[in-house]
Amino acid sequence: MKNSGNTIILTGGGSGIGRLLAQRLHDAGNTVIIASRNIAALANTAEGYGNIHALELDQTDPASIEAFTKRIADNFPQANVLINNAGIMRMEGSLASKRDLADAEESVTNNLLGPIRLTNALIDQLVAQSDAALINVTSGLAFVPLVLAPTYSAIKAAIHNYTVSLRAVLKDQVEVIEVAPPALRTTLTPGQENNERFMPPEVFVDQVIDLLQRDPTPAEVLVEEVDFMRRAEKEDRFEETVAAINPFLAKS
Ligand SMILES: NC(=O)c1ccc[n+]([C@@H]2O[C@H](COP(=O)([O-])OP(=O)(O)OC[C@H]3O[C@@H](n4cnc5c(N)ncnc54)[C@H](OP(=O)(O)O)[C@@H]3O)[C@@H](O)[C@H]2O)c1
């Protein structure tokens, strides 16, 4: 991917990874359009960064995606990179008894349908650009599930798989990259930002920027902390890794 001079659409830029990525990508010489539901949080990210622009988007809502796409076409027709970063994570409790599926269904609408719909809405614009790139943010849980977040884990696996299809179909037209973060100290779930076993997001984002700037950019951007999950199956230690990240299973 080109290191500077891109116009990047980044979902979820008001917090966490998205906020840090937007600011680092801006400082590397790119224009960044950040998009999510909380416009005040986006404005906070953009404050003091002349080439970060905030636009409202709810990726669960097809009408919002349509309005957003129109604003991009009208105001940023040169946009050549889409980063699908926005998402939610819900812990769902046990699958062993009948439960309310509201969280699971909300996750599917947001984390799976959201990026599929937004990519579809912007694909013609991306294909029309030279130096186009599409970056999907998945998770280490795409490769080894956290059983208390089964729908989230399954969706990340689905987005990983969807990204493989996009990469094959868009070969020579759009560079398709997957970023699979390890557990990070962000506000994705309650209390997570204070978990000292998790990686500081600033350190993670610095490493991501470094990997994105390599030539060629790796198809999968993986930091050391997530490698053990990505390679678990290949290295024939899948069951052991499932047990390692779900230690309470041993007690039940
Ligand atoms: N933190 C981790 O441990 C970790 C690990 C692996 C993967 N990830 C992935 O990394 C990505 C970023 O997560 P994060 O840790 O930075 O969490 P975060 O701070 O909660 O950021 C998520 C962002 O997504 C936005 N968002 C959620 N629903 C949206 C919607 N319907 N439309 C538009 N924007 C929406 C939120 O903004 P609004 O609420 O204002 O809309 C928020 O800014 C997610 O895809 C997550 O699954 C995170």
PDB file of C-alpha atoms and ligand atoms in Angstrom:
ATOM      1  CA  MET A   1       0.000   0.000   0.000  1.00  0.00           C
ATOM      2  CA  LYS A   2       1.156   3.534  -0.760  1.00  0.00           C
ATOM      3  CA  ASN A   3       2.679   5.132   2.355  1.00  0.00           C
ATOM      4  CA  SER A   4       1.431   8.701   1.913  1.00  0.00           C
ATOM      5  CA  GLY A   5      -0.859  10.747  -0.304  1.00  0.00           C
ATOM      6  CA  ASN A   6      -3.828   8.409   0.236  1.00  0.00           C
ATOM      7  CA  THR A   7      -7.360   9.519   1.031  1.00  0.00           C
ATOM      8  CA  ILE A   8      -8.424   6.956   3.602  1.00  0.00           C
ATOM      9  CA  ILE A   9     -11.946   6.183   4.824  1.00  0.00           C
ATOM     10  CA  LEU A  10     -11.651   4.698   8.312  1.00  0.00           C
ATOM     11  CA  THR A  11     -14.696   3.485  10.238  1.00  0.00           C
ATOM     12  CA  GLY A  12     -14.729   3.744  14.023  1.00  0.00           C
ATOM     13  CA  GLY A  13     -12.227   6.603  14.283  1.00  0.00           C
ATOM     14  CA  GLY A  14     -13.667   8.065  17.492  1.00  0.00           C
ATOM     15  CA  SER A  15     -11.931   5.693  19.901  1.00  0.00           C
ATOM     16  CA  GLY A  16      -9.507   2.819  20.383  1.00  0.00           C
ATOM     17  CA  ILE A  17      -7.505   1.501  17.451  1.00  0.00           C
ATOM     18  CA  GLY A  18      -9.405   3.695  14.997  1.00  0.00           C
ATOM     19  CA  ARG A  19      -8.515   6.949  16.731  1.00  0.00           C
ATOM     20  CA  LEU A  20      -4.814   6.059  16.950  1.00  0.00           C
ATOM     21  CA  LEU A  21      -4.688   4.745  13.384  1.00  0.00           C
ATOM     22  CA  ALA A  22      -6.349   7.891  12.047  1.00  0.00           C
ATOM     23  CA  GLN A  23      -3.844  10.146  13.795  1.00  0.00           C
ATOM     24  CA  ARG A  24      -0.775   8.067  12.801  1.00  0.00           C
ATOM     25  CA  LEU A  25      -1.952   7.767   9.183  1.00  0.00           C
ATOM     26  CA  HIS A  26      -2.564  11.528   9.114  1.00  0.00           C
ATOM     27  CA  ASP A  27       0.941  12.184  10.406  1.00  0.00           C
ATOM     28  CA  ALA A  28       2.344   9.915   7.675  1.00  0.00           C
ATOM     29  CA  GLY A  29       0.933  12.326   5.074  1.00  0.00           C
ATOM     30  CA  ASN A  30      -2.548  10.998   4.328  1.00  0.00           C
ATOM     31  CA  THR A  31      -6.004  12.552   4.346  1.00  0.00           C
ATOM     32  CA  VAL A  32      -8.236  10.528   6.682  1.00  0.00           C
ATOM     33  CA  ILE A  33     -12.040  10.491   6.792  1.00  0.00           C
ATOM     34  CA  ILE A  34     -13.214   9.002  10.071  1.00  0.00           C
ATOM     35  CA  ALA A  35     -16.754   7.709  10.382  1.00  0.00           C
ATOM     36  CA  SER A  36     -18.948   6.471  13.209  1.00  0.00           C
ATOM     37  CA  ARG A  37     -22.119   7.288  15.147  1.00  0.00           C
ATOM     38  CA  ASN A  38     -20.661   9.566  17.830  1.00  0.00           C
ATOM     39  CA  ILE A  39     -19.745  12.763  16.003  1.00  0.00           C
ATOM     40  CA  ALA A  40     -18.346  14.419  19.182  1.00  0.00           C
ATOM     41  CA  ALA A  41     -15.857  11.552  19.617  1.00  0.00           C
ATOM     42  CA  LEU A  42     -14.851  11.896  15.968  1.00  0.00           C
ATOM     43  CA  ALA A  43     -14.382  15.659  16.390  1.00  0.00           C
ATOM     44  CA  ASN A  44     -12.164  14.932  19.363  1.00  0.00           C
ATOM     45  CA  THR A  45      -9.957  12.645  17.235  1.00  0.00           C
ATOM     46  CA  ALA A  46      -9.759  15.282  14.485  1.00  0.00           C
ATOM     47  CA  GLU A  47      -8.953  18.229  16.753  1.00  0.00           C
ATOM     48  CA  GLY A  48      -5.567  19.643  15.784  1.00  0.00           C
ATOM     49  CA  TYR A  49      -5.262  17.329  12.766  1.00  0.00           C
ATOM     50  CA  GLY A  50      -5.935  19.445   9.665  1.00  0.00           C
ATOM     51  CA  ASN A  51      -6.498  16.536   7.300  1.00  0.00           C
ATOM     52  CA  ILE A  52      -8.749  14.379   9.433  1.00  0.00           C
ATOM     53  CA  HIS A  53     -12.413  14.865   8.506  1.00  0.00           C
ATOM     54  CA  ALA A  54     -15.313  13.510  10.554  1.00  0.00           C
ATOM     55  CA  LEU A  55     -18.455  12.098   8.926  1.00  0.00           C
ATOM     56  CA  GLU A  56     -21.421  10.441  10.596  1.00  0.00           C
ATOM     57  CA  LEU A  57     -22.036   6.774   9.783  1.00  0.00           C
ATOM     58  CA  ASP A  58     -24.038   3.971  11.352  1.00  0.00           C
ATOM     59  CA  GLN A  59     -22.902   0.857   9.553  1.00  0.00           C
ATOM     60  CA  THR A  60     -25.902  -1.111  10.842  1.00  0.00           C
ATOM     61  CA  ASP A  61     -28.221   1.133   8.813  1.00  0.00           C
ATOM     62  CA  PRO A  62     -28.329   0.779   4.995  1.00  0.00           C
ATOM     63  CA  ALA A  63     -29.772   4.309   4.636  1.00  0.00           C
ATOM     64  CA  SER A  64     -26.859   5.739   6.628  1.00  0.00           C
ATOM     65  CA  ILE A  65     -24.382   3.827   4.444  1.00  0.00           C
ATOM     66  CA  GLU A  66     -26.078   5.210   1.331  1.00  0.00           C
ATOM     67  CA  ALA A  67     -25.977   8.813   2.609  1.00  0.00           C
ATOM     68  CA  PHE A  68     -22.343   8.370   3.685  1.00  0.00           C
ATOM     69  CA  THR A  69     -21.348   6.963   0.294  1.00  0.00           C
ATOM     70  CA  LYS A  70     -22.966   9.942  -1.423  1.00  0.00           C
ATOM     71  CA  ARG A  71     -21.033  12.375   0.782  1.00  0.00           C
ATOM     72  CA  ILE A  72     -17.816  10.555  -0.065  1.00  0.00           C
ATOM     73  CA  ALA A  73     -18.573  10.665  -3.801  1.00  0.00           C
ATOM     74  CA  ASP A  74     -19.429  14.386  -3.596  1.00  0.00           C
ATOM     75  CA  ASN A  75     -16.618  15.540  -1.310  1.00  0.00           C
ATOM     76  CA  PHE A  76     -13.832  12.940  -1.534  1.00  0.00           C
ATOM     77  CA  PRO A  77     -14.060  11.374  -4.999  1.00  0.00           C
ATOM     78  CA  GLN A  78     -10.318  10.673  -4.758  1.00  0.00           C
ATOM     79  CA  ALA A  79     -10.746   8.334  -1.740  1.00  0.00           C
ATOM     80  CA  ASN A  80      -8.646   5.265  -2.501  1.00  0.00           C
ATOM     81  CA  VAL A  81      -8.475   3.325   0.790  1.00  0.00           C
ATOM     82  CA  LEU A  82     -11.221   1.859   2.964  1.00  0.00           C
ATOM     83  CA  ILE A  83     -10.423   0.560   6.445  1.00  0.00           C
ATOM     84  CA  ASN A  84     -13.280  -1.470   7.943  1.00  0.00           C
ATOM     85  CA  ASN A  85     -12.397  -1.078  11.617  1.00  0.00           C
ATOM     86  CA  ALA A  86     -15.716  -0.273  13.375  1.00  0.00           C
ATOM     87  CA  GLY A  87     -17.323  -2.961  15.454  1.00  0.00           C
ATOM     88  CA  ILE A  88     -18.740  -4.083  18.781  1.00  0.00           C
ATOM     89  CA  MET A  89     -17.976  -7.045  21.023  1.00  0.00           C
ATOM     90  CA  ARG A  90     -20.600  -8.655  23.229  1.00  0.00           C
ATOM     91  CA  MET A  91     -19.959 -11.406  25.767  1.00  0.00           C
ATOM     92  CA  GLU A  92     -22.890 -13.772  25.387  1.00  0.00           C
ATOM     93  CA  GLY A  93     -22.880 -16.159  28.304  1.00  0.00           C
ATOM     94  CA  SER A  94     -23.427 -19.871  27.918  1.00  0.00           C
ATOM     95  CA  LEU A  95     -24.575 -21.569  24.726  1.00  0.00           C
ATOM     96  CA  ALA A  96     -25.712 -24.549  26.796  1.00  0.00           C
ATOM     97  CA  SER A  97     -29.231 -23.271  27.435  1.00  0.00           C
ATOM     98  CA  LYS A  98     -31.785 -21.245  25.490  1.00  0.00           C
ATOM     99  CA  ARG A  99     -30.911 -17.562  25.593  1.00  0.00           C
ATOM    100  CA  ASP A 100     -31.874 -14.178  24.242  1.00  0.00           C
ATOM    101  CA  LEU A 101     -30.124 -13.705  20.886  1.00  0.00           C
ATOM    102  CA  ALA A 102     -30.303  -9.888  20.838  1.00  0.00           C
ATOM    103  CA  ASP A 103     -26.541  -9.460  21.333  1.00  0.00           C
ATOM    104  CA  ALA A 104     -25.709 -12.141  18.775  1.00  0.00           C
ATOM    105  CA  GLU A 105     -28.040 -10.634  16.195  1.00  0.00           C
ATOM    106  CA  GLU A 106     -26.777  -7.095  16.825  1.00  0.00           C
ATOM    107  CA  SER A 107     -23.220  -8.367  16.341  1.00  0.00           C
ATOM    108  CA  VAL A 108     -24.094  -9.952  13.013  1.00  0.00           C
ATOM    109  CA  THR A 109     -25.792  -6.784  11.778  1.00  0.00           C
ATOM    110  CA  ASN A 110     -22.953  -4.549  12.917  1.00  0.00           C
ATOM    111  CA  ASN A 111     -19.729  -6.545  12.498  1.00  0.00           C
ATOM    112  CA  LEU A 112     -20.622  -8.790   9.568  1.00  0.00           C
ATOM    113  CA  LEU A 113     -23.294  -7.068   7.510  1.00  0.00           C
ATOM    114  CA  GLY A 114     -21.801  -3.627   8.235  1.00  0.00           C
ATOM    115  CA  PRO A 115     -18.434  -4.155   6.496  1.00  0.00           C
ATOM    116  CA  ILE A 116     -20.020  -6.246   3.726  1.00  0.00           C
ATOM    117  CA  ARG A 117     -22.528  -3.480   2.966  1.00  0.00           C
ATOM    118  CA  LEU A 118     -20.024  -0.632   3.245  1.00  0.00           C
ATOM    119  CA  THR A 119     -17.456  -2.389   1.056  1.00  0.00           C
ATOM    120  CA  ASN A 120     -20.154  -3.054  -1.510  1.00  0.00           C
ATOM    121  CA  ALA A 121     -21.262   0.592  -1.437  1.00  0.00           C
ATOM    122  CA  LEU A 122     -17.715   1.847  -2.029  1.00  0.00           C
ATOM    123  CA  ILE A 123     -16.256  -0.869  -4.245  1.00  0.00           C
ATOM    124  CA  ASP A 124     -16.857   0.878  -7.571  1.00  0.00           C
ATOM    125  CA  GLN A 125     -15.155   3.998  -6.248  1.00  0.00           C
ATOM    126  CA  LEU A 126     -12.155   1.970  -4.997  1.00  0.00           C
ATOM    127  CA  VAL A 127     -11.774  -0.001  -8.216  1.00  0.00           C
ATOM    128  CA  ALA A 128     -11.743   3.271 -10.178  1.00  0.00           C
ATOM    129  CA  GLN A 129      -8.654   4.530  -8.269  1.00  0.00           C
ATOM    130  CA  SER A 130      -5.030   3.698  -8.845  1.00  0.00           C
ATOM    131  CA  ASP A 131      -3.277   2.587  -5.631  1.00  0.00           C
ATOM    132  CA  ALA A 132      -6.501   1.409  -4.041  1.00  0.00           C
ATOM    133  CA  ALA A 133      -6.454  -0.630  -0.841  1.00  0.00           C
ATOM    134  CA  LEU A 134      -9.052  -2.278   1.360  1.00  0.00           C
ATOM    135  CA  ILE A 135      -8.158  -3.161   4.935  1.00  0.00           C
ATOM    136  CA  ASN A 136     -10.400  -5.341   7.091  1.00  0.00           C
ATOM    137  CA  VAL A 137      -9.808  -5.457  10.837  1.00  0.00           C
ATOM    138  CA  THR A 138     -10.519  -8.959  12.142  1.00  0.00           C
ATOM    139  CA  SER A 139      -9.090 -10.455  15.363  1.00  0.00           C
ATOM    140  CA  GLY A 140      -6.960 -13.271  16.724  1.00  0.00           C
ATOM    141  CA  LEU A 141     -10.353 -14.728  17.670  1.00  0.00           C
ATOM    142  CA  ALA A 142     -10.962 -15.325  13.946  1.00  0.00           C
ATOM    143  CA  PHE A 143      -8.500 -18.201  14.295  1.00  0.00           C
ATOM    144  CA  VAL A 144      -9.159 -19.472  17.845  1.00  0.00           C
ATOM    145  CA  PRO A 145     -12.569 -18.655  19.404  1.00  0.00           C
ATOM    146  CA  LEU A 146     -13.280 -17.132  22.775  1.00  0.00           C
ATOM    147  CA  VAL A 147     -16.220 -19.331  23.735  1.00  0.00           C
ATOM    148  CA  LEU A 148     -17.927 -16.588  25.782  1.00  0.00           C
ATOM    149  CA  ALA A 149     -18.040 -14.443  22.638  1.00  0.00           C
ATOM    150  CA  PRO A 150     -18.978 -17.142  20.113  1.00  0.00           C
ATOM    151  CA  THR A 151     -20.849 -14.937  17.664  1.00  0.00           C
ATOM    152  CA  TYR A 152     -18.122 -12.272  17.691  1.00  0.00           C
ATOM    153  CA  SER A 153     -15.453 -14.945  17.128  1.00  0.00           C
ATOM    154  CA  ALA A 154     -17.463 -16.581  14.327  1.00  0.00           C
ATOM    155  CA  ILE A 155     -18.026 -13.221  12.610  1.00  0.00           C
ATOM    156  CA  LYS A 156     -14.314 -12.415  12.712  1.00  0.00           C
ATOM    157  CA  ALA A 157     -13.608 -15.825  11.147  1.00  0.00           C
ATOM    158  CA  ALA A 158     -16.197 -15.009   8.486  1.00  0.00           C
ATOM    159  CA  ILE A 159     -14.623 -11.625   7.750  1.00  0.00           C
ATOM    160  CA  HIS A 160     -11.208 -13.315   7.512  1.00  0.00           C
ATOM    161  CA  ASN A 161     -12.658 -15.730   4.961  1.00  0.00           C
ATOM    162  CA  TYR A 162     -14.513 -12.950   3.091  1.00  0.00           C
ATOM    163  CA  THR A 163     -11.248 -11.007   2.929  1.00  0.00           C
ATOM    164  CA  VAL A 164      -9.583 -13.975   1.210  1.00  0.00           C
ATOM    165  CA  SER A 165     -12.311 -13.892  -1.460  1.00  0.00           C
ATOM    166  CA  LEU A 166     -11.987 -10.120  -1.881  1.00  0.00           C
ATOM    167  CA  ARG A 167      -8.212 -10.455  -2.269  1.00  0.00           C
ATOM    168  CA  ALA A 168      -8.559 -13.074  -4.987  1.00  0.00           C
ATOM    169  CA  VAL A 169     -11.259 -11.242  -6.924  1.00  0.00           C
ATOM    170  CA  LEU A 170      -9.660  -7.786  -6.644  1.00  0.00           C
ATOM    171  CA  LYS A 171      -6.135  -8.954  -7.519  1.00  0.00           C
ATOM    172  CA  ASP A 172      -4.351  -6.227  -9.527  1.00  0.00           C
ATOM    173  CA  GLN A 173      -7.207  -3.760  -8.817  1.00  0.00           C
ATOM    174  CA  VAL A 174      -7.378  -3.236  -5.051  1.00  0.00           C
ATOM    175  CA  GLU A 175      -4.777  -4.386  -2.541  1.00  0.00           C
ATOM    176  CA  VAL A 176      -6.663  -6.313   0.150  1.00  0.00           C
ATOM    177  CA  ILE A 177      -5.100  -6.480   3.604  1.00  0.00           C
ATOM    178  CA  GLU A 178      -6.264  -8.065   6.858  1.00  0.00           C
ATOM    179  CA  VAL A 179      -5.260  -6.631  10.231  1.00  0.00           C
ATOM    180  CA  ALA A 180      -5.857  -9.192  13.003  1.00  0.00           C
ATOM    181  CA  PRO A 181      -5.268  -7.546  16.403  1.00  0.00           C
ATOM    182  CA  PRO A 182      -4.514  -9.422  19.620  1.00  0.00           C
ATOM    183  CA  ALA A 183      -6.338  -8.443  22.833  1.00  0.00           C
ATOM    184  CA  LEU A 184      -5.769  -4.711  23.378  1.00  0.00           C
ATOM    185  CA  ARG A 185      -6.414  -2.231  26.180  1.00  0.00           C
ATOM    186  CA  THR A 186      -9.322  -0.396  24.525  1.00  0.00           C
ATOM    187  CA  THR A 187     -12.940   0.194  25.590  1.00  0.00           C
ATOM    188  CA  LEU A 188     -14.270  -2.528  23.246  1.00  0.00           C
ATOM    189  CA  THR A 189     -15.686  -4.385  26.281  1.00  0.00           C
ATOM    190  CA  PRO A 190     -16.198  -3.086  29.839  1.00  0.00           C
ATOM    191  CA  GLY A 191     -12.973  -3.077  31.881  1.00  0.00           C
ATOM    192  CA  GLN A 192     -10.766  -4.148  28.997  1.00  0.00           C
ATOM    193  CA  GLU A 193      -8.807  -0.910  28.901  1.00  0.00           C
ATOM    194  CA  ASN A 194      -7.312  -1.640  32.323  1.00  0.00           C
ATOM    195  CA  ASN A 195      -6.343  -5.264  31.644  1.00  0.00           C
ATOM    196  CA  GLU A 196      -2.581  -5.364  31.998  1.00  0.00           C
ATOM    197  CA  ARG A 197      -2.342  -8.725  30.215  1.00  0.00           C
ATOM    198  CA  PHE A 198      -3.549  -6.984  27.047  1.00  0.00           C
ATOM    199  CA  MET A 199      -1.333  -5.065  24.625  1.00  0.00           C
ATOM    200  CA  PRO A 200      -1.335  -1.235  24.827  1.00  0.00           C
ATOM    201  CA  PRO A 201      -3.107   0.016  21.676  1.00  0.00           C
ATOM    202  CA  GLU A 202      -0.416   2.682  21.048  1.00  0.00           C
ATOM    203  CA  VAL A 203       2.268  -0.025  20.794  1.00  0.00           C
ATOM    204  CA  PHE A 204       0.020  -2.148  18.569  1.00  0.00           C
ATOM    205  CA  VAL A 205      -0.815   0.729  16.205  1.00  0.00           C
ATOM    206  CA  ASP A 206       2.854   1.737  15.872  1.00  0.00           C
ATOM    207  CA  GLN A 207       3.645  -1.838  14.800  1.00  0.00           C
ATOM    208  CA  VAL A 208       0.701  -1.891  12.396  1.00  0.00           C
ATOM    209  CA  ILE A 209       1.853   1.336  10.738  1.00  0.00           C
ATOM    210  CA  ASP A 210       5.350  -0.107  10.395  1.00  0.00           C
ATOM    211  CA  LEU A 211       3.976  -3.279   8.743  1.00  0.00           C
ATOM    212  CA  LEU A 212       1.619  -1.317   6.460  1.00  0.00           C
ATOM    213  CA  GLN A 213       4.591   0.742   5.266  1.00  0.00           C
ATOM    214  CA  ARG A 214       6.614  -2.308   4.203  1.00  0.00           C
ATOM    215  CA  ASP A 215       7.021  -2.942   0.513  1.00  0.00           C
ATOM    216  CA  PRO A 216       5.214  -5.127  -0.274  1.00  0.00           C
ATOM    217  CA  THR A 217       2.654  -4.703   2.492  1.00  0.00           C
ATOM    218  CA  PRO A 218       1.928  -8.122   4.037  1.00  0.00           C
ATOM    219  CA  ALA A 219      -1.504  -9.499   3.114  1.00  0.00           C
ATOM    220  CA  GLU A 220      -2.031 -10.230   6.819  1.00  0.00           C
ATOM    221  CA  VAL A 221      -0.777  -7.667   9.310  1.00  0.00           C
ATOM    222  CA  LEU A 222       0.046  -9.702  12.409  1.00  0.00           C
ATOM    223  CA  VAL A 223       1.997  -8.635  15.482  1.00  0.00           C
ATOM    224  CA  GLU A 224       3.892 -11.154  17.595  1.00  0.00           C
ATOM    225  CA  GLU A 225       1.173 -11.201  20.291  1.00  0.00           C
ATOM    226  CA  VAL A 226      -1.386 -12.684  17.847  1.00  0.00           C
ATOM    227  CA  ASP A 227       0.904 -15.070  15.950  1.00  0.00           C
ATOM    228  CA  PHE A 228       0.302 -17.975  18.350  1.00  0.00           C
ATOM    229  CA  MET A 229      -3.409 -17.841  17.477  1.00  0.00           C
ATOM    230  CA  ARG A 230      -2.944 -17.370  13.735  1.00  0.00           C
ATOM    231  CA  ARG A 231      -0.540 -20.321  13.515  1.00  0.00           C
ATOM    232  CA  ALA A 232      -2.249 -22.629  16.037  1.00  0.00           C
ATOM    233  CA  GLU A 233      -3.926 -24.885  13.483  1.00  0.00           C
ATOM    234  CA  LYS A 234      -0.956 -25.003  11.120  1.00  0.00           C
ATOM    235  CA  GLU A 235       1.361 -25.924  13.983  1.00  0.00           C
ATOM    236  CA  ASP A 236      -0.988 -28.667  15.177  1.00  0.00           C
ATOM    237  CA  ARG A 237      -1.747 -27.102  18.569  1.00  0.00           C
ATOM    238  CA  PHE A 238      -5.274 -25.880  17.944  1.00  0.00           C
ATOM    239  CA  GLU A 239      -7.044 -27.679  20.845  1.00  0.00           C
ATOM    240  CA  GLU A 240      -4.287 -26.623  23.225  1.00  0.00           C
ATOM    241  CA  THR A 241      -4.659 -22.981  22.122  1.00  0.00           C
ATOM    242  CA  VAL A 242      -8.466 -23.098  22.533  1.00  0.00           C
ATOM    243  CA  ALA A 243      -7.863 -24.350  26.083  1.00  0.00           C
ATOM    244  CA  ALA A 244      -5.222 -21.683  26.726  1.00  0.00           C
ATOM    245  CA  ILE A 245      -7.445 -18.742  25.836  1.00  0.00           C
ATOM    246  CA  ASN A 246     -10.517 -20.266  27.528  1.00  0.00           C
ATOM    247  CA  PRO A 247      -8.992 -21.449  30.839  1.00  0.00           C
ATOM    248  CA  PHE A 248     -12.372 -21.630  32.614  1.00  0.00           C
ATOM    249  CA  LEU A 249     -13.333 -24.577  30.327  1.00  0.00           C
ATOM    250  CA  ALA A 250     -10.971 -26.787  32.296  1.00  0.00           C
ATOM    251  CA  LYS A 251     -12.859 -25.970  35.520  1.00  0.00           C
ATOM    252  CA  SER A 252     -16.371 -26.601  34.137  1.00  0.00           C
TER     253      SER A 252
HETATM  254  N1  LIG B   1      -9.537  -4.193  21.395  1.00  0.00           N
HETATM  255  C1  LIG B   1      -9.275  -5.456  21.124  1.00  0.00           C
HETATM  256  O1  LIG B   1      -8.853  -6.230  21.996  1.00  0.00           O
HETATM  257  C2  LIG B   1      -9.489  -5.959  19.743  1.00  0.00           C
HETATM  258  C3  LIG B   1      -8.941  -7.213  19.414  1.00  0.00           C
HETATM  259  C4  LIG B   1      -9.166  -7.719  18.147  1.00  0.00           C
HETATM  260  C5  LIG B   1      -9.914  -7.002  17.232  1.00  0.00           C
HETATM  261  N2  LIG B   1     -10.442  -5.792  17.575  1.00  0.00           N
HETATM  262  C6  LIG B   1     -11.247  -5.087  16.582  1.00  0.00           C
HETATM  263  O2  LIG B   1     -10.724  -3.795  16.385  1.00  0.00           O
HETATM  264  C7  LIG B   1     -11.762  -2.912  15.928  1.00  0.00           C
HETATM  265  C8  LIG B   1     -11.724  -1.629  16.767  1.00  0.00           C
HETATM  266  O3  LIG B   1     -11.992  -1.964  18.109  1.00  0.00           O
HETATM  267  P1  LIG B   1     -11.434  -1.103  19.338  1.00  0.00           P
HETATM  268  O4  LIG B   1     -10.740  -2.031  20.235  1.00  0.00           O
HETATM  269  O5  LIG B   1     -10.750   0.097  18.840  1.00  0.00           O
HETATM  270  O6  LIG B   1     -12.811  -0.757  20.075  1.00  0.00           O
HETATM  271  P2  LIG B   1     -13.601   0.611  20.304  1.00  0.00           P
HETATM  272  O7  LIG B   1     -12.714   1.628  20.929  1.00  0.00           O
HETATM  273  O8  LIG B   1     -14.865   0.244  20.971  1.00  0.00           O
HETATM  274  O9  LIG B   1     -13.881   1.110  18.812  1.00  0.00           O
HETATM  275  C9  LIG B   1     -14.917   0.611  18.048  1.00  0.00           C
HETATM  276  C10 LIG B   1     -15.406   1.744  17.181  1.00  0.00           C
HETATM  277  O10 LIG B   1     -16.419   1.250  16.287  1.00  0.00           O
HETATM  278  C11 LIG B   1     -17.407   2.242  16.161  1.00  0.00           C
HETATM  279  N3  LIG B   1     -18.685   1.611  15.817  1.00  0.00           N
HETATM  280  C12 LIG B   1     -19.328   0.628  16.483  1.00  0.00           C
HETATM  281  N4  LIG B   1     -20.504   0.370  15.897  1.00  0.00           N
HETATM  282  C13 LIG B   1     -20.589   1.210  14.821  1.00  0.00           C
HETATM  283  C14 LIG B   1     -21.576   1.431  13.842  1.00  0.00           C
HETATM  284  N5  LIG B   1     -22.736   0.750  13.845  1.00  0.00           N
HETATM  285  N6  LIG B   1     -21.342   2.345  12.872  1.00  0.00           N
HETATM  286  C15 LIG B   1     -20.187   3.045  12.866  1.00  0.00           C
HETATM  287  N7  LIG B   1     -19.224   2.903  13.790  1.00  0.00           N
HETATM  288  C16 LIG B   1     -19.438   1.995  14.767  1.00  0.00           C
HETATM  289  C17 LIG B   1     -17.488   2.907  17.523  1.00  0.00           C
HETATM  290  O11 LIG B   1     -17.949   4.250  17.399  1.00  0.00           O
HETATM  291  P3  LIG B   1     -19.460   4.699  17.763  1.00  0.00           P
HETATM  292  O12 LIG B   1     -19.906   3.871  18.916  1.00  0.00           O
HETATM  293  O13 LIG B   1     -19.328   6.142  18.038  1.00  0.00           O
HETATM  294  O14 LIG B   1     -20.251   4.454  16.507  1.00  0.00           O
HETATM  295  C18 LIG B   1     -16.031   2.886  17.976  1.00  0.00           C
HETATM  296  O15 LIG B   1     -15.364   4.072  17.667  1.00  0.00           O
HETATM  297  C19 LIG B   1     -13.069  -3.698  16.058  1.00  0.00           C
HETATM  298  O16 LIG B   1     -13.413  -4.227  14.792  1.00  0.00           O
HETATM  299  C20 LIG B   1     -12.684  -4.844  16.999  1.00  0.00           C
HETATM  300  O17 LIG B   1     -13.498  -5.977  16.791  1.00  0.00           O
HETATM  301  C21 LIG B   1     -10.230  -5.249  18.792  1.00  0.00           C
END
